[in-house]
């Protein structure tokens, strides 16, 4: 399942079905698949769920099969879907995205909440938030905000309830980037400020990280409208980027630099100003060894010809920087980066 084999889900599924068949034929406990076996196969299908609906269909088939087997077999209560099973299903729905996936995530969440044997954890809540954010609806941010607020209200009533964390609020920012609201950038900044405020009041799990800041920058990069609106968005994007750099334990990664380049390119209408920003970001990124090929391509596409010649010098041939840059100090730390998706 952890391999790069494109057919790993199908192969794991075939082994599971063989185990189930042998168990049903012999009733021999040695052939009985465990909850771990089922969850591994669910995870394998989940990794393919963004590519095809059939993976989602198979995941729900397996979930039904687990419930059915647990009802039929006296000694198979251990294969009743657990919270890991349901979280894997929710993760698959988030990867798939769309309105149907969002609706099904709410159904799954209700099933978990109404079960006397299951207890949702923070991964359950965040997976539902992720599904809602990726529904494809321009009002998705309202659904995410409502669900997140319900979590906060639960915690006020019950001190044992699960509180939203950094990922929860970052998911709301991500939903705002898809909203097309005229003030979506300011709304994202408001969420960022709320996270800082909650952290100051003792909520250690909501302190913004590099992914939070990068998500805010992505919102600004998508700002549309008149020149004054884009200028204000650029000003706030620069302020957010500088605030990130002042954080004691958080530093920009290559995705942050890429997002900032896109924001400058989209929001600044003055070529000289753009090139000043581009050069500043290039110097930071290359000095930190985070200049990957994608960033290099973006620099060449957005920077002026004179700036490209200044930055790349004789590395450039026919207007394209050769891949030999990857051996330089510019990309020294690229392979050390680890990205996650909320």
mmCIF file of C-alpha atoms in Angstrom:
data_model
loop_
_atom_site.group_PDB
_atom_site.id
_atom_site.type_symbol
_atom_site.label_atom_id
_atom_site.label_comp_id
_atom_site.label_asym_id
_atom_site.label_seq_id
_atom_site.Cartn_x
_atom_site.Cartn_y
_atom_site.Cartn_z
ATOM 1 C CA UNK A 1 0.000 0.000 0.000
ATOM 2 C CA UNK A 2 2.901 2.362 0.710
ATOM 3 C CA UNK A 3 4.493 1.586 -2.668
ATOM 4 C CA UNK A 4 4.292 3.666 -5.829
ATOM 5 C CA UNK A 5 2.549 0.844 -7.654
ATOM 6 C CA UNK A 6 -0.447 2.436 -9.461
ATOM 7 C CA UNK A 7 -2.376 -0.801 -8.928
ATOM 8 C CA UNK A 8 -1.629 -1.133 -5.207
ATOM 9 C CA UNK A 9 -5.275 -0.539 -4.234
ATOM 10 C CA UNK A 10 -6.543 -3.202 -6.643
ATOM 11 C CA UNK A 11 -3.925 -5.713 -5.469
ATOM 12 C CA UNK A 12 -4.592 -5.045 -1.786
ATOM 13 C CA UNK A 13 -8.332 -5.331 -2.442
ATOM 14 C CA UNK A 14 -7.875 -8.674 -4.221
ATOM 15 C CA UNK A 15 -5.974 -10.055 -1.225
ATOM 16 C CA UNK A 16 -8.687 -8.820 1.127
ATOM 17 C CA UNK A 17 -11.429 -10.469 -0.932
ATOM 18 C CA UNK A 18 -9.466 -13.718 -0.967
ATOM 19 C CA UNK A 19 -9.189 -13.618 2.827
ATOM 20 C CA UNK A 20 -12.906 -12.906 3.216
ATOM 21 C CA UNK A 21 -13.816 -15.766 0.845
ATOM 22 C CA UNK A 22 -11.579 -18.254 2.651
ATOM 23 C CA UNK A 23 -12.945 -17.171 6.019
ATOM 24 C CA UNK A 24 -16.553 -17.536 4.880
ATOM 25 C CA UNK A 25 -15.812 -20.980 3.393
ATOM 26 C CA UNK A 26 -13.840 -22.390 6.319
ATOM 27 C CA UNK A 27 -14.828 -20.232 9.286
ATOM 28 C CA UNK A 28 -11.144 -20.531 10.185
ATOM 29 C CA UNK A 29 -10.038 -17.549 12.269
ATOM 30 C CA UNK A 30 -6.597 -17.675 10.620
ATOM 31 C CA UNK A 31 -8.167 -16.308 7.441
ATOM 32 C CA UNK A 32 -10.276 -13.681 9.162
ATOM 33 C CA UNK A 33 -9.249 -10.158 8.084
ATOM 34 C CA UNK A 34 -8.792 -7.767 10.983
ATOM 35 C CA UNK A 35 -9.884 -4.158 11.297
ATOM 36 C CA UNK A 36 -6.292 -3.235 10.427
ATOM 37 C CA UNK A 37 -6.538 -5.204 7.181
ATOM 38 C CA UNK A 38 -9.713 -3.401 6.152
ATOM 39 C CA UNK A 39 -8.325 0.003 7.110
ATOM 40 C CA UNK A 40 -5.167 -0.574 5.070
ATOM 41 C CA UNK A 41 -7.255 -1.335 1.985
ATOM 42 C CA UNK A 42 -9.465 1.695 2.646
ATOM 43 C CA UNK A 43 -6.330 3.837 2.797
ATOM 44 C CA UNK A 44 -5.089 2.397 -0.489
ATOM 45 C CA UNK A 45 -8.338 3.306 -2.241
ATOM 46 C CA UNK A 46 -8.376 6.710 -0.538
ATOM 47 C CA UNK A 47 -5.046 7.589 -2.140
ATOM 48 C CA UNK A 48 -6.685 7.114 -5.568
ATOM 49 C CA UNK A 49 -9.950 8.872 -4.779
ATOM 50 C CA UNK A 50 -9.001 12.183 -6.383
ATOM 51 C CA UNK A 51 -8.670 10.482 -9.768
ATOM 52 C CA UNK A 52 -11.860 8.498 -10.131
ATOM 53 C CA UNK A 53 -15.336 8.162 -8.626
ATOM 54 C CA UNK A 54 -15.035 4.372 -8.741
ATOM 55 C CA UNK A 55 -12.491 4.555 -5.892
ATOM 56 C CA UNK A 56 -15.051 6.357 -3.721
ATOM 57 C CA UNK A 57 -17.689 3.783 -4.641
ATOM 58 C CA UNK A 58 -15.369 0.936 -3.666
ATOM 59 C CA UNK A 59 -14.552 2.620 -0.349
ATOM 60 C CA UNK A 60 -18.226 2.745 0.560
ATOM 61 C CA UNK A 61 -18.645 -0.874 -0.572
ATOM 62 C CA UNK A 62 -15.877 -1.920 1.813
ATOM 63 C CA UNK A 63 -17.432 0.101 4.631
ATOM 64 C CA UNK A 64 -20.754 -1.693 4.071
ATOM 65 C CA UNK A 65 -18.938 -5.039 3.883
ATOM 66 C CA UNK A 66 -17.278 -4.409 7.249
ATOM 67 C CA UNK A 67 -20.637 -3.673 8.869
ATOM 68 C CA UNK A 68 -22.259 -6.700 7.283
ATOM 69 C CA UNK A 69 -19.497 -9.106 8.302
ATOM 70 C CA UNK A 70 -19.513 -7.777 11.855
ATOM 71 C CA UNK A 71 -23.245 -8.528 12.053
ATOM 72 C CA UNK A 72 -22.950 -12.009 10.516
ATOM 73 C CA UNK A 73 -19.950 -13.406 12.338
ATOM 74 C CA UNK A 74 -19.975 -14.024 16.055
ATOM 75 C CA UNK A 75 -16.261 -13.395 16.490
ATOM 76 C CA UNK A 76 -15.893 -10.486 14.083
ATOM 77 C CA UNK A 77 -16.952 -7.511 16.192
ATOM 78 C CA UNK A 78 -13.369 -6.359 15.793
ATOM 79 C CA UNK A 79 -14.001 -5.539 12.119
ATOM 80 C CA UNK A 80 -16.802 -3.093 12.840
ATOM 81 C CA UNK A 81 -15.591 0.197 11.284
ATOM 82 C CA UNK A 82 -13.707 2.276 13.835
ATOM 83 C CA UNK A 83 -12.892 5.991 13.835
ATOM 84 C CA UNK A 84 -9.821 5.335 11.672
ATOM 85 C CA UNK A 85 -12.082 3.712 9.085
ATOM 86 C CA UNK A 86 -14.448 6.677 9.034
ATOM 87 C CA UNK A 87 -11.621 9.221 8.978
ATOM 88 C CA UNK A 88 -10.134 7.419 5.976
ATOM 89 C CA UNK A 89 -13.478 7.627 4.191
ATOM 90 C CA UNK A 90 -13.719 11.346 4.984
ATOM 91 C CA UNK A 91 -10.164 11.887 3.762
ATOM 92 C CA UNK A 92 -11.064 10.188 0.483
ATOM 93 C CA UNK A 93 -14.108 12.421 0.072
ATOM 94 C CA UNK A 94 -11.966 15.511 0.675
ATOM 95 C CA UNK A 95 -9.519 14.375 -1.992
ATOM 96 C CA UNK A 96 -12.389 13.857 -4.406
ATOM 97 C CA UNK A 97 -14.011 17.218 -3.687
ATOM 98 C CA UNK A 98 -17.289 18.501 -5.057
ATOM 99 C CA UNK A 99 -20.773 19.055 -3.703
ATOM 100 C CA UNK A 100 -21.674 15.380 -3.466
ATOM 101 C CA UNK A 101 -18.545 14.625 -1.448
ATOM 102 C CA UNK A 102 -19.360 17.495 0.927
ATOM 103 C CA UNK A 103 -22.899 16.200 1.473
ATOM 104 C CA UNK A 104 -21.703 12.650 2.033
ATOM 105 C CA UNK A 105 -19.129 13.880 4.552
ATOM 106 C CA UNK A 106 -21.925 15.372 6.644
ATOM 107 C CA UNK A 107 -23.796 12.055 6.475
ATOM 108 C CA UNK A 108 -20.697 10.187 7.627
ATOM 109 C CA UNK A 109 -20.141 12.680 10.441
ATOM 110 C CA UNK A 110 -23.752 12.262 11.613
ATOM 111 C CA UNK A 111 -23.300 8.486 11.604
ATOM 112 C CA UNK A 112 -20.187 8.785 13.757
ATOM 113 C CA UNK A 113 -21.850 11.214 16.172
ATOM 114 C CA UNK A 114 -24.927 9.015 16.567
ATOM 115 C CA UNK A 115 -22.894 5.883 17.256
ATOM 116 C CA UNK A 116 -22.435 4.748 20.835
ATOM 117 C CA UNK A 117 -19.186 2.977 19.865
ATOM 118 C CA UNK A 118 -17.451 5.829 18.046
ATOM 119 C CA UNK A 119 -15.937 9.099 19.207
ATOM 120 C CA UNK A 120 -14.983 11.692 16.594
ATOM 121 C CA UNK A 121 -11.474 13.103 16.940
ATOM 122 C CA UNK A 122 -9.875 16.257 15.565
ATOM 123 C CA UNK A 123 -9.091 14.450 12.294
ATOM 124 C CA UNK A 124 -12.790 13.711 11.870
ATOM 125 C CA UNK A 125 -13.766 17.343 12.288
ATOM 126 C CA UNK A 126 -10.966 18.644 10.079
ATOM 127 C CA UNK A 127 -11.741 16.164 7.324
ATOM 128 C CA UNK A 128 -15.367 17.329 7.253
ATOM 129 C CA UNK A 129 -14.183 20.947 7.136
ATOM 130 C CA UNK A 130 -11.903 20.056 4.247
ATOM 131 C CA UNK A 131 -14.768 18.412 2.365
ATOM 132 C CA UNK A 132 -16.965 21.472 2.873
ATOM 133 C CA UNK A 133 -14.168 23.806 1.724
ATOM 134 C CA UNK A 134 -13.748 21.802 -1.492
ATOM 135 C CA UNK A 135 -17.435 21.546 -2.359
ATOM 136 C CA UNK A 136 -16.985 23.808 -5.351
ATOM 137 C CA UNK A 137 -19.673 26.163 -4.115
ATOM 138 C CA UNK A 138 -18.872 29.871 -3.807
ATOM 139 C CA UNK A 139 -20.671 29.786 -0.449
ATOM 140 C CA UNK A 140 -18.408 27.007 0.859
ATOM 141 C CA UNK A 141 -16.756 29.439 3.284
ATOM 142 C CA UNK A 142 -20.131 29.914 5.001
ATOM 143 C CA UNK A 143 -20.527 26.157 5.496
ATOM 144 C CA UNK A 144 -16.980 25.858 6.830
ATOM 145 C CA UNK A 145 -17.466 28.834 9.148
ATOM 146 C CA UNK A 146 -20.753 27.437 10.457
ATOM 147 C CA UNK A 147 -19.263 24.005 11.164
ATOM 148 C CA UNK A 148 -16.207 25.549 12.826
ATOM 149 C CA UNK A 149 -18.377 27.812 14.989
ATOM 150 C CA UNK A 150 -20.414 24.788 16.074
ATOM 151 C CA UNK A 151 -17.173 23.210 17.317
ATOM 152 C CA UNK A 152 -16.373 26.313 19.352
ATOM 153 C CA UNK A 153 -19.889 26.357 20.835
ATOM 154 C CA UNK A 154 -19.653 22.681 21.800
ATOM 155 C CA UNK A 155 -16.471 23.448 23.713
ATOM 156 C CA UNK A 156 -18.246 26.190 25.655
ATOM 157 C CA UNK A 157 -20.910 23.701 26.754
ATOM 158 C CA UNK A 158 -18.599 20.743 27.303
ATOM 159 C CA UNK A 159 -14.991 21.160 28.403
ATOM 160 C CA UNK A 160 -14.164 17.693 27.029
ATOM 161 C CA UNK A 161 -15.298 18.630 23.524
ATOM 162 C CA UNK A 162 -12.764 18.922 20.731
ATOM 163 C CA UNK A 163 -11.675 22.452 19.923
ATOM 164 C CA UNK A 164 -10.760 23.653 16.421
ATOM 165 C CA UNK A 165 -7.011 23.698 15.829
ATOM 166 C CA UNK A 166 -4.611 25.360 13.404
ATOM 167 C CA UNK A 167 -5.717 23.126 10.529
ATOM 168 C CA UNK A 168 -9.386 23.934 11.201
ATOM 169 C CA UNK A 169 -8.848 27.675 10.844
ATOM 170 C CA UNK A 170 -6.453 27.294 7.924
ATOM 171 C CA UNK A 171 -9.161 25.326 6.132
ATOM 172 C CA UNK A 172 -11.510 28.280 6.586
ATOM 173 C CA UNK A 173 -8.897 30.547 4.989
ATOM 174 C CA UNK A 174 -8.612 28.075 2.117
ATOM 175 C CA UNK A 175 -12.393 28.206 1.671
ATOM 176 C CA UNK A 176 -12.248 32.010 1.562
ATOM 177 C CA UNK A 177 -9.769 31.793 -1.323
ATOM 178 C CA UNK A 178 -12.477 30.040 -3.337
ATOM 179 C CA UNK A 179 -15.271 32.429 -2.336
ATOM 180 C CA UNK A 180 -14.824 35.300 -4.822
ATOM 181 C CA UNK A 181 -15.868 37.728 -2.094
ATOM 182 C CA UNK A 182 -14.816 41.335 -2.788
ATOM 183 C CA UNK A 183 -13.185 41.503 0.650
ATOM 184 C CA UNK A 184 -11.901 37.928 0.826
ATOM 185 C CA UNK A 185 -8.343 39.053 1.593
ATOM 186 C CA UNK A 186 -9.405 41.094 4.605
ATOM 187 C CA UNK A 187 -11.595 38.222 5.780
ATOM 188 C CA UNK A 188 -8.585 35.896 5.601
ATOM 189 C CA UNK A 189 -6.503 38.389 7.586
ATOM 190 C CA UNK A 190 -9.280 38.536 10.183
ATOM 191 C CA UNK A 191 -9.084 34.751 10.612
ATOM 192 C CA UNK A 192 -5.285 34.969 10.936
ATOM 193 C CA UNK A 193 -5.642 37.676 13.606
ATOM 194 C CA UNK A 194 -8.255 35.578 15.396
ATOM 195 C CA UNK A 195 -5.796 32.684 15.543
ATOM 196 C CA UNK A 196 -3.126 34.911 17.089
ATOM 197 C CA UNK A 197 -5.672 36.182 19.609
ATOM 198 C CA UNK A 198 -6.756 32.647 20.569
ATOM 199 C CA UNK A 199 -3.117 31.656 20.954
ATOM 200 C CA UNK A 200 -2.451 34.604 23.280
ATOM 201 C CA UNK A 201 -5.398 33.429 25.385
ATOM 202 C CA UNK A 202 -3.842 30.005 25.863
ATOM 203 C CA UNK A 203 -4.909 27.983 22.808
ATOM 204 C CA UNK A 204 -1.492 26.613 21.883
ATOM 205 C CA UNK A 205 -2.831 24.472 19.019
ATOM 206 C CA UNK A 206 -4.015 27.400 16.902
ATOM 207 C CA UNK A 207 -0.783 29.333 16.414
ATOM 208 C CA UNK A 208 -0.473 30.025 12.652
ATOM 209 C CA UNK A 209 2.208 28.080 10.795
ATOM 210 C CA UNK A 210 3.745 28.574 7.359
ATOM 211 C CA UNK A 211 0.764 26.877 5.699
ATOM 212 C CA UNK A 212 -1.620 29.305 7.378
ATOM 213 C CA UNK A 213 0.348 32.325 6.204
ATOM 214 C CA UNK A 214 0.694 30.875 2.711
ATOM 215 C CA UNK A 215 -3.059 30.293 2.542
ATOM 216 C CA UNK A 216 -3.664 33.962 3.413
ATOM 217 C CA UNK A 217 -1.251 34.991 0.654
ATOM 218 C CA UNK A 218 -3.148 32.765 -1.771
ATOM 219 C CA UNK A 219 -6.347 34.649 -0.951
ATOM 220 C CA UNK A 220 -4.697 37.988 -1.709
ATOM 221 C CA UNK A 221 -3.204 36.592 -4.944
ATOM 222 C CA UNK A 222 -6.730 35.873 -6.190
ATOM 223 C CA UNK A 223 -8.020 39.402 -5.556
ATOM 224 C CA UNK A 224 -9.793 40.940 -8.551
ATOM 225 C CA UNK A 225 -11.133 44.419 -9.160
ATOM 226 C CA UNK A 226 -10.033 47.948 -9.796
ATOM 227 C CA UNK A 227 -6.441 49.100 -9.447
ATOM 228 C CA UNK A 228 -6.941 50.588 -5.972
ATOM 229 C CA UNK A 229 -8.428 47.309 -4.727
ATOM 230 C CA UNK A 230 -5.491 45.326 -6.095
ATOM 231 C CA UNK A 231 -3.018 47.860 -4.653
ATOM 232 C CA UNK A 232 -4.532 47.450 -1.206
ATOM 233 C CA UNK A 233 -4.432 43.665 -1.560
ATOM 234 C CA UNK A 234 -0.749 43.880 -2.548
ATOM 235 C CA UNK A 235 -0.006 46.069 0.477
ATOM 236 C CA UNK A 236 -1.661 43.582 2.815
ATOM 237 C CA UNK A 237 0.034 40.625 1.121
ATOM 238 C CA UNK A 238 3.453 42.241 1.659
ATOM 239 C CA UNK A 239 2.568 42.981 5.290
ATOM 240 C CA UNK A 240 1.493 39.360 5.798
ATOM 241 C CA UNK A 241 4.700 38.076 4.188
ATOM 242 C CA UNK A 242 6.816 40.340 6.407
ATOM 243 C CA UNK A 243 4.856 39.254 9.476
ATOM 244 C CA UNK A 244 5.607 35.637 8.610
ATOM 245 C CA UNK A 245 9.315 36.442 8.417
ATOM 246 C CA UNK A 246 9.199 37.962 11.909
ATOM 247 C CA UNK A 247 7.809 34.782 13.462
ATOM 248 C CA UNK A 248 10.426 33.116 15.707
ATOM 249 C CA UNK A 249 9.689 29.520 14.711
ATOM 250 C CA UNK A 250 8.078 29.877 11.272
ATOM 251 C CA UNK A 251 9.841 30.530 7.981
ATOM 252 C CA UNK A 252 8.616 30.749 4.366
ATOM 253 C CA UNK A 253 8.941 27.608 2.272
ATOM 254 C CA UNK A 254 9.153 27.321 -1.516
ATOM 255 C CA UNK A 255 5.344 27.248 -1.776
ATOM 256 C CA UNK A 256 5.196 30.540 0.147
ATOM 257 C CA UNK A 257 7.674 32.132 -2.251
ATOM 258 C CA UNK A 258 5.727 30.804 -5.224
ATOM 259 C CA UNK A 259 2.487 32.211 -3.828
ATOM 260 C CA UNK A 260 4.102 35.588 -3.164
ATOM 261 C CA UNK A 261 5.411 35.713 -6.735
ATOM 262 C CA UNK A 262 1.911 35.006 -8.033
ATOM 263 C CA UNK A 263 0.441 37.711 -5.780
ATOM 264 C CA UNK A 264 2.922 40.341 -6.978
ATOM 265 C CA UNK A 265 2.429 39.341 -10.603
ATOM 266 C CA UNK A 266 -1.368 39.568 -10.283
ATOM 267 C CA UNK A 267 -1.639 42.689 -8.122
ATOM 268 C CA UNK A 268 1.159 45.033 -9.235
ATOM 269 C CA UNK A 269 0.696 46.858 -12.515
ATOM 270 C CA UNK A 270 4.118 48.551 -12.540
ATOM 271 C CA UNK A 271 6.945 46.571 -14.137
ATOM 272 C CA UNK A 272 9.748 48.283 -12.197
ATOM 273 C CA UNK A 273 7.965 47.654 -8.912
ATOM 274 C CA UNK A 274 7.321 44.027 -9.818
ATOM 275 C CA UNK A 275 10.966 43.441 -10.711
ATOM 276 C CA UNK A 276 12.137 44.951 -7.405
ATOM 277 C CA UNK A 277 9.888 42.569 -5.504
ATOM 278 C CA UNK A 278 10.868 39.638 -7.724
ATOM 279 C CA UNK A 279 14.567 40.253 -7.164
ATOM 280 C CA UNK A 280 14.069 40.540 -3.407
ATOM 281 C CA UNK A 281 12.194 37.243 -3.290
ATOM 282 C CA UNK A 282 14.684 35.535 -5.601
ATOM 283 C CA UNK A 283 17.579 36.560 -3.359
ATOM 284 C CA UNK A 284 15.812 35.280 -0.237
ATOM 285 C CA UNK A 285 14.739 32.035 -1.842
ATOM 286 C CA UNK A 286 18.097 31.222 -3.420
ATOM 287 C CA UNK A 287 20.040 32.154 -0.270
ATOM 288 C CA UNK A 288 17.912 29.701 1.691
ATOM 289 C CA UNK A 289 18.430 26.977 -0.930
ATOM 290 C CA UNK A 290 14.713 26.698 -1.753
ATOM 291 C CA UNK A 291 14.737 27.515 -5.450
ATOM 292 C CA UNK A 292 13.051 24.496 -7.030
ATOM 293 C CA UNK A 293 12.383 24.051 -10.746
ATOM 294 C CA UNK A 294 8.810 25.320 -10.505
ATOM 295 C CA UNK A 295 9.950 28.547 -8.848
ATOM 296 C CA UNK A 296 12.690 28.941 -11.415
ATOM 297 C CA UNK A 297 10.152 28.625 -14.234
ATOM 298 C CA UNK A 298 7.883 31.211 -12.589
ATOM 299 C CA UNK A 299 10.752 33.690 -12.204
ATOM 300 C CA UNK A 300 11.555 33.375 -15.886
ATOM 301 C CA UNK A 301 7.902 33.858 -16.848
ATOM 302 C CA UNK A 302 7.127 36.885 -14.683
ATOM 303 C CA UNK A 303 10.438 38.784 -14.452
ATOM 304 C CA UNK A 304 11.564 41.255 -17.098
ATOM 305 C CA UNK A 305 14.333 40.329 -19.552
ATOM 306 C CA UNK A 306 16.903 42.598 -17.893
ATOM 307 C CA UNK A 307 16.188 41.122 -14.473
ATOM 308 C CA UNK A 308 16.460 37.571 -15.834
ATOM 309 C CA UNK A 309 19.878 38.378 -17.284
ATOM 310 C CA UNK A 310 20.906 39.907 -13.939
ATOM 311 C CA UNK A 311 19.693 36.943 -11.892
ATOM 312 C CA UNK A 312 20.738 34.058 -14.095
ATOM 313 C CA UNK A 313 23.615 35.434 -16.153
ATOM 314 C CA UNK A 314 25.340 32.768 -18.225
ATOM 315 C CA UNK A 315 23.108 30.035 -16.793
ATOM 316 C CA UNK A 316 20.547 31.155 -19.329
ATOM 317 C CA UNK A 317 20.519 29.777 -22.853
ATOM 318 C CA UNK A 318 17.884 30.728 -25.387
ATOM 319 C CA UNK A 319 15.952 32.400 -22.593
ATOM 320 C CA UNK A 320 15.726 29.254 -20.452
ATOM 321 C CA UNK A 321 17.786 28.443 -17.388
ATOM 322 C CA UNK A 322 19.294 24.999 -17.746
ATOM 323 C CA UNK A 323 18.456 22.254 -15.252
ATOM 324 C CA UNK A 324 22.071 22.228 -14.040
ATOM 325 C CA UNK A 325 20.968 24.883 -11.518
ATOM 326 C CA UNK A 326 19.710 21.979 -9.383
ATOM 327 C CA UNK A 327 23.281 21.170 -8.408
ATOM 328 C CA UNK A 328 23.896 24.660 -7.018
ATOM 329 C CA UNK A 329 23.355 26.109 -3.552
ATOM 330 C CA UNK A 330 20.131 27.669 -4.822
ATOM 331 C CA UNK A 331 18.331 24.348 -4.425
ATOM 332 C CA UNK A 332 20.327 22.917 -1.539
ATOM 333 C CA UNK A 333 17.319 22.494 0.773
ATOM 334 C CA UNK A 334 14.600 21.687 -1.750
ATOM 335 C CA UNK A 335 14.666 17.953 -1.028
ATOM 336 C CA UNK A 336 14.419 18.627 2.716
ATOM 337 C CA UNK A 337 11.029 20.290 2.423
ATOM 338 C CA UNK A 338 7.939 18.360 3.405
ATOM 339 C CA UNK A 339 4.570 19.658 2.386
ATOM 340 C CA UNK A 340 1.186 18.703 3.710
ATOM 341 C CA UNK A 341 -2.292 19.419 2.444
ATOM 342 C CA UNK A 342 -5.056 20.350 4.804
#
